[in-house]
Tab-separated table of C-alpha atoms in Angstrom:
chain	number	residue	atom	x	y	z
T	1	ASP	CA	142.271	14.416	269.795
T	2	ALA	CA	145.113	15.953	271.767
T	3	GLY	CA	147.550	15.589	268.904
T	4	VAL	CA	151.062	14.240	269.165
T	5	ILE	CA	152.397	14.673	272.687
T	6	GLN	CA	156.086	15.017	273.466
T	7	SER	CA	157.876	15.264	276.763
T	8	PRO	CA	159.792	16.963	278.097
T	9	ARG	CA	159.441	20.207	276.139
T	10	HIS	CA	162.886	21.339	277.242
T	11	GLU	CA	165.821	19.326	278.468
T	12	VAL	CA	169.164	20.613	279.638
T	13	THR	CA	171.802	18.071	280.496
T	14	GLU	CA	175.521	17.699	280.792
T	15	MET	CA	177.748	15.916	278.360
T	16	GLY	CA	177.920	12.208	279.034
T	17	GLN	CA	174.496	11.944	280.590
T	18	GLU	CA	171.708	9.762	279.240
T	19	VAL	CA	168.758	11.571	277.708
T	20	THR	CA	165.346	10.050	277.030
T	21	LEU	CA	162.759	11.808	274.910
T	22	ARG	CA	159.183	10.590	274.878
T	23	CYS	CA	156.377	10.636	272.354
T	24	LYS	CA	152.733	9.664	272.328
T	25	PRO	CA	151.339	9.515	268.779
T	26	ILE	CA	147.796	10.253	267.747
T	27	SER	CA	145.590	7.309	268.594
T	28	GLY	CA	145.103	4.991	265.639
T	29	HIS	CA	148.090	6.208	263.677
T	30	ASP	CA	150.238	3.382	262.351
T	31	TYR	CA	153.373	5.371	261.607
T	32	LEU	CA	155.649	7.204	264.003
T	33	PHE	CA	158.610	9.333	262.994
T	34	TRP	CA	161.477	10.921	264.897
T	35	TYR	CA	163.103	14.014	263.397
T	36	ARG	CA	165.938	16.272	264.487
T	37	GLN	CA	166.060	19.941	263.566
T	38	THR	CA	169.205	22.068	263.695
T	39	MET	CA	170.196	25.324	262.093
T	40	MET	CA	173.001	23.652	260.206
T	41	ARG	CA	171.248	20.558	258.888
T	42	GLY	CA	167.586	21.527	258.898
T	43	LEU	CA	164.980	18.837	259.513
T	44	GLU	CA	166.375	15.304	259.377
T	45	LEU	CA	164.466	12.045	259.646
T	46	LEU	CA	166.149	9.841	262.209
T	47	ILE	CA	163.948	6.764	262.276
T	48	TYR	CA	160.394	5.696	261.666
T	49	PHE	CA	158.144	2.889	262.842
T	50	ASN	CA	155.196	1.112	261.300
T	51	ASN	CA	152.933	-0.761	263.710
T	52	ASN	CA	155.625	-0.465	266.412
T	53	VAL	CA	158.310	-1.997	264.201
T	54	PRO	CA	161.337	0.085	263.154
T	55	ILE	CA	161.322	0.304	259.364
T	56	ASP	CA	164.193	2.617	258.548
T	57	ASP	CA	166.811	3.824	260.991
T	58	SER	CA	169.316	4.964	258.399
T	59	GLY	CA	169.061	8.508	259.684
T	60	MET	CA	170.186	7.670	263.209
T	61	PRO	CA	173.521	9.447	263.476
T	62	GLU	CA	175.420	6.856	265.485
T	63	ASP	CA	175.155	4.072	268.031
T	64	ARG	CA	174.645	6.532	270.843
T	65	PHE	CA	171.121	6.998	269.526
T	66	SER	CA	168.430	4.378	269.979
T	67	ALA	CA	164.658	4.397	269.602
T	68	LYS	CA	161.972	2.041	270.774
T	69	MET	CA	158.250	1.716	270.393
T	70	PRO	CA	157.036	-0.816	272.941
T	71	ASN	CA	153.386	-0.258	272.082
T	72	ALA	CA	151.173	1.712	269.724
T	73	SER	CA	150.868	4.669	272.067
T	74	PHE	CA	154.414	5.285	273.200
T	75	SER	CA	157.894	5.739	271.776
T	76	THR	CA	161.233	6.825	273.188
T	77	LEU	CA	164.377	8.254	271.668
T	78	LYS	CA	167.424	7.746	273.833
T	79	ILE	CA	170.865	9.296	273.583
T	80	GLN	CA	173.591	7.703	275.654
T	81	PRO	CA	176.036	9.267	276.228
T	82	SER	CA	174.927	12.705	275.125
T	83	GLU	CA	177.295	15.191	273.492
T	84	PRO	CA	177.044	18.956	272.901
T	85	ARG	CA	176.584	18.380	269.165
T	86	ASP	CA	173.335	16.547	269.952
T	87	SER	CA	171.778	19.871	270.961
T	88	ALA	CA	168.757	20.328	268.699
T	89	VAL	CA	164.987	20.259	268.623
T	90	TYR	CA	163.666	16.725	268.332
T	91	PHE	CA	160.242	16.251	266.786
T	92	CYS	CA	157.980	13.272	266.834
T	93	ALA	CA	155.326	12.900	264.149
T	94	SER	CA	152.674	10.335	263.379
T	95	SER	CA	150.488	9.485	260.429
T	96	LEU	CA	147.720	7.092	259.601
T	97	VAL	CA	149.059	5.727	256.361
T	98	LEU	CA	151.952	6.762	254.206
T	99	GLY	CA	152.882	5.605	250.786
T	100	GLY	CA	150.860	4.910	247.712
T	101	ALA	CA	147.482	6.376	247.000
T	102	ASN	CA	146.586	6.520	250.666
T	103	THR	CA	149.449	8.719	251.688
T	104	ASP	CA	148.398	10.725	254.662
T	105	THR	CA	149.620	13.816	256.389
T	106	GLN	CA	152.238	13.635	259.097
T	107	TYR	CA	151.157	15.351	262.294
T	108	PHE	CA	153.965	16.843	264.331
T	109	GLY	CA	154.346	17.243	268.039
T	110	PRO	CA	155.600	20.498	269.590
T	111	GLY	CA	159.150	19.178	269.880
T	112	THR	CA	161.700	18.756	272.639
T	113	ARG	CA	164.470	21.328	272.773
T	114	LEU	CA	167.601	19.529	273.963
T	115	THR	CA	170.643	21.381	275.199
T	116	VAL	CA	173.743	19.391	276.069
T	117	LEU	CA	176.321	21.400	277.972
H	1	ALA	CA	166.931	9.789	245.695
H	2	GLN	CA	164.329	12.442	246.229
H	3	SER	CA	165.341	15.956	247.201
H	4	VAL	CA	163.800	19.367	247.771
H	5	THR	CA	165.326	22.778	247.224
H	6	GLN	CA	164.003	25.957	248.728
H	7	PRO	CA	166.249	28.611	247.206
H	8	ASP	CA	165.168	31.466	249.449
H	9	ILE	CA	166.447	31.243	253.003
H	10	HIS	CA	164.726	34.412	254.178
H	11	ILE	CA	162.017	36.581	252.615
H	12	THR	CA	160.635	39.861	253.907
H	13	VAL	CA	157.214	41.032	252.752
H	14	SER	CA	155.046	43.981	253.690
H	15	GLU	CA	151.730	43.221	255.319
H	16	GLY	CA	149.029	43.080	252.661
H	17	ALA	CA	151.455	42.305	249.867
H	18	SER	CA	151.419	39.113	247.859
H	19	LEU	CA	153.748	36.232	248.603
H	20	GLU	CA	155.382	33.458	246.630
H	21	LEU	CA	157.730	30.922	248.197
H	22	ARG	CA	159.662	28.729	245.831
H	23	CYS	CA	160.105	24.988	245.992
H	24	ASN	CA	161.829	22.721	243.497
H	25	TYR	CA	161.912	18.984	243.858
H	26	SER	CA	163.813	16.114	242.360
H	27	TYR	CA	162.057	12.793	242.086
H	28	GLY	CA	162.029	10.120	239.430
H	29	ALA	CA	158.352	9.275	239.569
H	30	THR	CA	155.100	10.894	240.563
H	31	PRO	CA	155.760	12.903	243.696
H	32	TYR	CA	153.520	13.714	246.582
H	33	LEU	CA	154.169	17.303	247.644
H	34	PHE	CA	153.495	19.128	250.859
H	35	TRP	CA	153.879	22.561	252.405
H	36	TYR	CA	154.233	22.833	256.176
H	37	VAL	CA	154.458	25.933	258.356
H	38	GLN	CA	156.340	26.211	261.631
H	39	SER	CA	155.626	29.063	264.002
H	40	PRO	CA	158.299	29.916	266.571
H	41	GLY	CA	158.533	27.265	269.252
H	42	GLN	CA	155.935	25.084	267.575
H	43	GLY	CA	155.858	21.894	265.569
H	44	LEU	CA	155.114	21.750	261.880
H	45	GLN	CA	151.558	22.194	260.661
H	46	LEU	CA	150.347	21.091	257.248
H	47	LEU	CA	149.227	23.921	254.979
H	48	LEU	CA	148.361	21.891	251.891
H	49	LYS	CA	149.290	18.834	249.895
H	50	TYR	CA	149.245	17.633	246.311
H	51	PHE	CA	148.709	14.039	245.308
H	52	SER	CA	147.081	14.145	241.890
H	53	GLY	CA	144.408	15.906	239.883
H	54	ASP	CA	144.072	19.655	239.781
H	55	THR	CA	147.544	21.160	239.860
H	56	LEU	CA	146.362	24.195	241.818
H	57	VAL	CA	145.848	23.193	245.413
H	58	GLN	CA	144.073	25.225	248.059
H	59	GLY	CA	145.166	25.045	251.647
H	60	ILE	CA	144.435	26.536	255.005
H	61	LYS	CA	144.949	30.176	255.995
H	62	GLY	CA	144.385	31.376	252.432
H	63	PHE	CA	147.432	29.667	250.945
H	64	GLU	CA	147.583	27.904	247.605
H	65	ALA	CA	150.277	26.096	245.657
H	66	GLU	CA	150.669	25.112	242.043
H	67	PHE	CA	152.324	21.925	240.869
H	68	LYS	CA	154.255	22.377	237.629
H	69	ARG	CA	155.703	19.100	236.463
H	70	SER	CA	157.648	20.658	233.603
H	71	GLN	CA	159.481	22.912	236.047
H	72	SER	CA	159.635	20.418	238.939
H	73	SER	CA	158.184	23.129	241.119
H	74	PHE	CA	155.541	23.455	243.783
H	75	ASN	CA	155.500	27.130	244.733
H	76	LEU	CA	153.408	28.429	247.596
H	77	ARG	CA	151.403	31.623	247.183
H	78	LYS	CA	149.182	33.935	249.127
H	79	PRO	CA	147.552	37.047	247.628
H	80	SER	CA	147.738	39.158	250.786
H	81	VAL	CA	149.869	38.298	253.805
H	82	HIS	CA	148.985	39.004	257.405
H	83	TRP	CA	151.403	39.645	260.256
H	84	SER	CA	150.428	36.247	261.684
H	85	ASP	CA	151.930	34.560	258.616
H	86	ALA	CA	155.422	35.257	259.894
H	87	ALA	CA	156.919	31.805	260.343
H	88	GLU	CA	159.161	29.265	258.687
H	89	TYR	CA	157.813	27.374	255.714
H	90	PHE	CA	158.925	23.926	254.619
H	91	CYS	CA	158.308	22.154	251.358
H	92	ALA	CA	158.425	18.344	251.389
H	93	VAL	CA	158.276	15.550	248.837
H	94	GLY	CA	157.116	11.993	249.355
H	95	SER	CA	156.865	8.921	247.236
H	96	ALA	CA	153.753	7.818	245.435
H	97	HIS	CA	154.893	4.255	245.746
H	98	PHE	CA	153.711	2.205	248.652
H	99	GLY	CA	156.598	0.995	250.718
H	100	ASN	CA	158.547	4.233	250.668
H	101	GLU	CA	157.152	6.164	253.535
H	102	LYS	CA	159.774	8.860	253.915
H	103	LEU	CA	159.205	12.523	253.431
H	104	THR	CA	162.157	14.646	252.418
H	105	PHE	CA	162.006	18.233	253.625
H	106	GLY	CA	163.609	21.343	252.211
H	107	THR	CA	165.751	23.567	254.401
H	108	GLY	CA	162.941	26.024	254.908
H	109	THR	CA	162.199	29.665	254.103
H	110	ARG	CA	161.839	32.128	256.938
H	111	LEU	CA	159.131	34.710	256.280
H	112	THR	CA	159.253	38.099	257.965
H	113	ILE	CA	156.308	40.482	257.710
H	114	ILE	CA	156.865	44.220	258.043
H	115	PRO	CA	154.089	46.741	258.751
């Protein structure tokens, strides 16, 4: 398997612009997670999906952030409008099962490094 | 709420020396514990995980970790480090209860290897 695929790997944009980050999870995985990593706050869970349905979006920082999972093989994280403080590395991860005795490993993509000028 | 503390932000070790990275967790029930490694510019890779059973867990790349419930710790060890082990290491805790799928990560420990 190719693993979790994220695109683009790097994104540089200007404040106020819309940014869309993309993720393709590992085939067959039921869970998809979006994380943000910064020096100040470390690794934060933004939102996660189970079978394409958002389960917990309590980590989404504000309404400028939105995430969708239209099908089992694709998810997007959108920031509109973007701000300089959104600059971070955004990771997507997927897992087969999580929770209970069948808790599985999360597999991470390589990340998208976002710079908002 | 579950939480993870990695008290060491940065550790420097000589190549060939032993290594121990500390991790303390806070969780009200049986935790699931993980160690991930992140090389520069890469995503996180699982080193090992503990769910139940033997409290000494073996992982990839020669790493092991020991779960100590009495100390709420899950420290990562390696008897002899290699220059390729230089990376950032994250401890994470998850719930043993179905329906709580979040993992909570520590802030990470950066490992530097000197010749």
